[in-house]
CSV table of C-alpha atoms in Angstrom, one decimal:
chain,number,residue,atom,x,y,z
A,1,GLU,CA,-10.8,-2.0,28.0
A,2,VAL,CA,-13.5,-0.3,26.8
A,3,GLN,CA,-12.6,3.5,26.9
A,4,LEU,CA,-14.6,6.3,26.2
A,5,VAL,CA,-12.8,9.6,25.8
A,6,GLU,CA,-14.8,12.9,25.5
A,7,SER,CA,-13.2,16.6,24.7
A,8,GLY,CA,-14.6,19.6,23.3
A,9,GLY,CA,-16.0,21.5,26.4
A,10,GLY,CA,-14.8,24.6,27.3
A,11,LEU,CA,-16.9,28.3,28.1
A,12,VAL,CA,-19.0,29.3,25.7
A,13,GLN,CA,-21.0,32.4,25.5
A,14,PRO,CA,-25.1,32.1,25.2
A,15,GLY,CA,-26.1,31.9,21.9
A,16,GLY,CA,-22.7,30.4,20.8
A,17,SER,CA,-21.7,26.7,19.8
A,18,LEU,CA,-19.4,24.1,21.0
A,19,ARG,CA,-18.9,20.8,19.1
A,20,LEU,CA,-17.7,17.7,21.5
A,21,SER,CA,-16.0,14.6,20.4
A,22,CYS,CA,-16.0,11.5,22.5
A,23,ALA,CA,-13.2,9.0,20.9
A,24,ALA,CA,-14.1,5.0,22.0
A,25,SER,CA,-11.6,2.4,22.2
A,26,GLY,CA,-11.5,-1.1,23.4
A,27,PHE,CA,-14.0,-2.8,21.6
A,28,THR,CA,-15.7,-2.7,18.5
A,29,PHE,CA,-18.1,0.8,17.9
A,30,SER,CA,-19.6,0.4,14.6
A,31,PRO,CA,-22.6,-2.0,16.4
A,32,TYR,CA,-23.4,0.0,19.2
A,33,TRP,CA,-25.7,2.6,19.8
A,34,MET,CA,-24.6,5.6,21.3
A,35,HIS,CA,-25.6,8.0,23.7
A,36,TRP,CA,-25.0,11.3,25.6
A,37,VAL,CA,-26.0,12.4,28.9
A,38,ARG,CA,-25.1,15.0,31.1
A,39,GLN,CA,-24.9,16.5,34.8
A,40,ALA,CA,-25.2,19.7,35.9
A,41,PRO,CA,-22.9,20.7,38.3
A,42,GLY,CA,-24.5,19.5,41.8
A,43,LYS,CA,-27.8,17.9,39.9
A,44,GLY,CA,-29.3,14.8,38.3
A,45,LEU,CA,-28.5,12.6,35.5
A,46,VAL,CA,-30.0,13.9,31.7
A,47,TRP,CA,-30.6,12.2,29.3
A,48,VAL,CA,-29.4,14.4,26.5
A,49,SER,CA,-29.4,12.4,22.9
A,50,ARG,CA,-28.5,8.6,21.6
A,51,ILE,CA,-28.0,8.0,17.3
A,52,ASN,CA,-27.7,4.3,16.0
A,53,SER,CA,-25.0,2.4,14.3
A,54,ASP,CA,-25.3,3.8,11.4
A,55,GLY,CA,-26.4,6.9,12.4
A,56,VAL,CA,-29.6,7.2,10.6
A,57,ASP,CA,-31.4,7.3,13.5
A,58,THR,CA,-31.3,10.0,16.0
A,59,THR,CA,-33.5,10.8,19.0
A,60,TYR,CA,-33.3,14.2,21.2
A,61,ALA,CA,-34.3,15.2,24.7
A,62,ASP,CA,-37.3,18.4,24.3
A,63,SER,CA,-35.0,20.2,25.7
A,64,VAL,CA,-31.8,20.4,22.9
A,65,LYS,CA,-34.1,19.5,19.8
A,66,GLY,CA,-33.0,21.9,17.3
A,67,ARG,CA,-30.1,23.2,18.9
A,68,PHE,CA,-28.0,20.1,19.3
A,69,THR,CA,-27.4,17.3,16.5
A,70,ILE,CA,-25.6,13.8,17.2
A,71,SER,CA,-23.6,12.2,15.0
A,72,ARG,CA,-21.0,9.4,14.9
A,73,ASP,CA,-17.9,8.5,12.7
A,74,ASN,CA,-18.2,4.2,12.7
A,75,ALA,CA,-13.9,4.8,10.5
A,76,LYS,CA,-12.9,7.2,13.2
A,77,ASN,CA,-14.1,5.0,16.1
A,78,THR,CA,-15.5,8.7,17.6
A,79,LEU,CA,-19.2,10.0,18.4
A,80,TYR,CA,-19.8,13.5,18.4
A,81,LEU,CA,-22.4,16.4,19.7
A,82,GLN,CA,-22.9,19.8,17.4
A,83,MET,CA,-24.5,22.4,20.4
A,84,ASN,CA,-25.2,25.4,19.1
A,85,SER,CA,-27.7,27.9,20.1
A,86,LEU,CA,-26.0,27.8,24.1
A,87,ARG,CA,-27.7,28.4,27.2
A,88,ALA,CA,-27.1,28.8,30.2
A,89,GLU,CA,-29.1,25.8,31.2
A,90,ASP,CA,-27.1,23.8,29.2
A,91,THR,CA,-24.2,24.7,31.3
A,92,ALA,CA,-22.7,20.8,32.6
A,93,LEU,CA,-20.8,17.7,32.5
A,94,TYR,CA,-21.7,16.1,29.7
A,95,TYR,CA,-20.8,12.2,29.0
A,96,CYS,CA,-20.2,9.7,26.4
A,97,VAL,CA,-22.2,6.5,27.3
A,98,ARG,CA,-22.3,2.5,25.5
A,99,GLY,CA,-25.8,1.7,25.0
A,100,GLY,CA,-26.1,-1.7,23.2
A,101,ASP,CA,-25.4,-3.8,20.3
A,102,ARG,CA,-28.6,-4.9,18.7
A,103,SER,CA,-31.3,-2.8,20.7
A,104,SER,CA,-32.0,0.6,20.9
A,105,THR,CA,-33.3,0.1,24.9
A,106,THR,CA,-30.6,-1.1,27.2
A,107,SER,CA,-28.6,0.2,30.2
A,108,TYR,CA,-25.2,1.7,30.2
A,109,ASP,CA,-22.2,0.1,31.2
A,110,SER,CA,-19.1,2.1,29.8
A,111,TRP,CA,-19.3,6.0,30.5
A,112,GLY,CA,-16.5,8.3,30.0
A,113,GLN,CA,-15.0,10.6,32.1
A,114,GLY,CA,-17.3,13.2,31.3
A,115,THR,CA,-16.1,17.2,29.7
A,116,LEU,CA,-17.7,20.6,31.2
A,117,VAL,CA,-19.2,22.9,29.1
A,118,THR,CA,-20.1,26.3,30.8
A,119,VAL,CA,-22.4,28.8,29.3
A,120,SER,CA,-21.9,32.3,30.4
A,121,SER,CA,-21.2,35.8,30.0
B,1,ASP,CA,-42.6,11.2,29.7
B,2,ILE,CA,-41.8,8.5,32.5
B,3,VAL,CA,-41.4,10.3,35.2
B,4,MET,CA,-38.9,8.1,37.4
B,5,THR,CA,-39.6,9.2,41.6
B,6,GLN,CA,-36.8,7.8,44.1
B,7,SER,CA,-37.2,7.6,47.9
B,8,PRO,CA,-35.6,8.9,50.1
B,9,ASP,CA,-33.4,11.7,48.7
B,10,SER,CA,-30.9,11.0,50.9
B,11,LEU,CA,-29.8,7.9,53.9
B,12,ALA,CA,-27.6,7.2,57.0
B,13,VAL,CA,-27.0,3.7,57.4
B,14,SER,CA,-24.5,2.3,60.5
B,15,LEU,CA,-21.4,0.5,59.0
B,16,GLY,CA,-22.8,-3.4,58.4
B,17,GLU,CA,-26.8,-2.1,58.3
B,18,ARG,CA,-29.6,-2.9,55.8
B,19,ALA,CA,-29.4,0.1,53.4
B,20,THR,CA,-32.9,0.4,51.1
B,21,ILE,CA,-33.2,2.6,48.0
B,22,ASN,CA,-37.1,2.9,46.8
B,23,CYS,CA,-38.2,3.6,43.2
B,24,LYS,CA,-41.0,4.1,41.3
B,25,SER,CA,-41.7,4.9,38.1
B,26,SER,CA,-45.0,7.0,36.5
B,27,ARG,CA,-45.6,3.8,34.1
B,28,SER,CA,-45.2,0.4,34.1
B,29,LEU,CA,-41.5,-0.9,32.9
B,30,LEU,CA,-42.7,-4.2,32.3
B,31,TYR,CA,-42.1,-5.5,28.6
B,32,SER,CA,-45.3,-8.4,28.0
B,33,SER,CA,-43.4,-9.9,25.6
B,34,ASN,CA,-40.1,-10.8,27.1
B,35,ASN,CA,-40.9,-10.5,30.5
B,36,ASN,CA,-38.6,-7.8,31.3
B,37,ASN,CA,-38.7,-4.6,33.6
B,38,TYR,CA,-36.2,-1.8,32.0
B,39,LEU,CA,-34.8,-0.4,34.7
B,40,ALA,CA,-31.1,-0.1,36.3
B,41,TRP,CA,-29.4,1.3,39.1
B,42,TYR,CA,-26.7,3.3,38.6
B,43,GLN,CA,-23.6,3.9,41.5
B,44,GLN,CA,-22.2,7.5,41.8
B,45,LYS,CA,-19.0,7.8,43.5
B,46,PRO,CA,-17.7,12.0,44.1
B,47,GLY,CA,-15.7,12.8,40.5
B,48,GLN,CA,-16.8,9.8,38.8
B,49,PRO,CA,-19.1,9.0,36.4
B,50,PRO,CA,-21.9,6.4,37.3
B,51,LYS,CA,-21.3,2.8,37.1
B,52,LEU,CA,-23.8,0.5,36.2
B,53,LEU,CA,-24.7,-1.8,39.1
B,54,ILE,CA,-28.2,-3.7,38.4
B,55,TYR,CA,-29.9,-3.9,34.6
B,56,TRP,CA,-33.4,-5.7,34.0
B,57,ALA,CA,-34.8,-4.4,37.7
B,58,SER,CA,-32.2,-7.8,39.5
B,59,THR,CA,-29.5,-8.4,37.2
B,60,ARG,CA,-26.1,-7.7,38.7
B,61,GLU,CA,-23.3,-6.5,36.6
B,62,SER,CA,-20.1,-8.2,36.4
B,63,GLY,CA,-18.1,-7.4,39.4
B,64,VAL,CA,-21.2,-6.4,41.4
B,65,PRO,CA,-20.7,-7.3,45.3
B,66,ASP,CA,-23.5,-9.5,45.7
B,67,ARG,CA,-24.7,-6.9,48.6
B,68,PHE,CA,-26.0,-5.4,45.9
B,69,SER,CA,-29.4,-6.1,44.7
B,70,GLY,CA,-32.5,-5.4,42.7
B,71,SER,CA,-35.9,-6.4,42.8
B,72,GLY,CA,-39.2,-5.3,42.1
B,73,SER,CA,-41.8,-4.6,38.9
B,74,GLY,CA,-44.2,-2.9,36.9
B,75,THR,CA,-43.7,0.1,38.7
B,76,ASP,CA,-42.2,-0.6,41.5
B,77,PHE,CA,-38.6,-0.8,42.8
B,78,THR,CA,-36.1,-1.2,45.5
B,79,LEU,CA,-32.1,-1.5,45.3
B,80,THR,CA,-31.0,-3.3,48.6
B,81,ILE,CA,-27.9,-3.3,50.2
B,82,SER,CA,-27.1,-6.1,52.1
B,83,SER,CA,-24.3,-4.9,55.1
B,84,LEU,CA,-22.9,-1.2,54.0
B,85,GLN,CA,-20.0,-1.1,53.7
B,86,ALA,CA,-17.8,2.3,53.7
B,87,GLU,CA,-16.8,2.5,50.3
B,88,ASP,CA,-20.7,2.4,49.0
B,89,VAL,CA,-21.2,5.8,49.6
B,90,ALA,CA,-22.7,7.3,47.4
B,91,VAL,CA,-25.4,9.2,45.0
B,92,TYR,CA,-27.6,6.0,43.7
B,93,TYR,CA,-29.7,6.3,40.9
B,94,CYS,CA,-32.5,4.5,39.1
B,95,GLN,CA,-33.0,5.1,35.5
B,96,GLN,CA,-35.8,3.5,32.7
B,97,TYR,CA,-35.1,2.7,29.6
B,98,TYR,CA,-37.9,1.2,28.3
B,99,SER,CA,-39.0,4.8,25.9
B,100,THR,CA,-37.5,7.6,25.0
B,101,PRO,CA,-36.8,10.5,26.6
B,102,ILE,CA,-34.8,7.7,28.7
B,103,THR,CA,-35.0,8.7,32.5
B,104,PHE,CA,-33.5,9.0,35.9
B,105,GLY,CA,-34.3,9.8,38.6
B,106,GLN,CA,-33.6,12.2,40.9
B,107,GLY,CA,-31.0,10.2,43.0
B,108,THR,CA,-30.6,9.0,46.5
B,109,ARG,CA,-27.5,10.3,48.9
B,110,LEU,CA,-26.5,7.6,50.9
B,111,GLU,CA,-24.4,7.8,53.8
B,112,ILE,CA,-22.9,6.4,57.0
B,113,LYS,CA,-24.3,6.9,60.7
C-alpha cells in the first residue's frame, strides 16, 4: 500500500523558515515525480512545486518561486520542501503527492494526509 | 496559466438522482499527438485528502464506483454521478495537468437535497 507521511509543519512567524518532509513507503520511490500541493483553511487546492526522479528538474508556482526549494533523497525515500521568508498567505495544509513514473504530466493517484503550516505573529 | 472554472459552486441533489458538475478550461487540454485530454477529477471529503476519481477526462480510477463518469474534450468537461449516494457528499475538483503551473478548479460542493 502506498503511504506518504508528511511532517515538519507548525507555527512560524512571518519571515521565518520551515522544512517539510514526506516519508514514502509501499512503492519504489525513486522513479516517481513528486509534488507538493497546499490548501488554505476552507479553500481550494493549489499546486506548489514538483521534482523529477533524480531531483535535477524542479518547477515552482510563481507565488513561492525564490522562497521555497523542493528536494528529495531517494536513498531515504523522502521528499522535502524548504520554506523560507514565510508569509501569512503561506498558511495552509501541505500535501505530499505522487505523480507519474514516466511522465511529468500525470494525475495524482496518491496523497498524504498533509501537514499544517501556520504563519502568524 | 490555464484557468479552470467549475460550475456550479454548490449543488444539492436528491438521493438516487443524477448530479452533474461542469469544468471549463481557458485552453484546450487535448494533446493531439496522443489524443488524450489532460484532465482529472478529485473528490474531497471533510478532513481527508483528495481522492482521484477520473483521469484522462474519462478513465475511472481503480476502485471508483461506476456511478462516477467523466466526459468532454478540449475545453469543456463534465463529471456525472448517475445515482447519488449519501457517501458522495463532498467537494469535487477538476484539475488540468497539461502544463505547469498545474491548476485546479475552485471546487463544487455537493450536498443532499
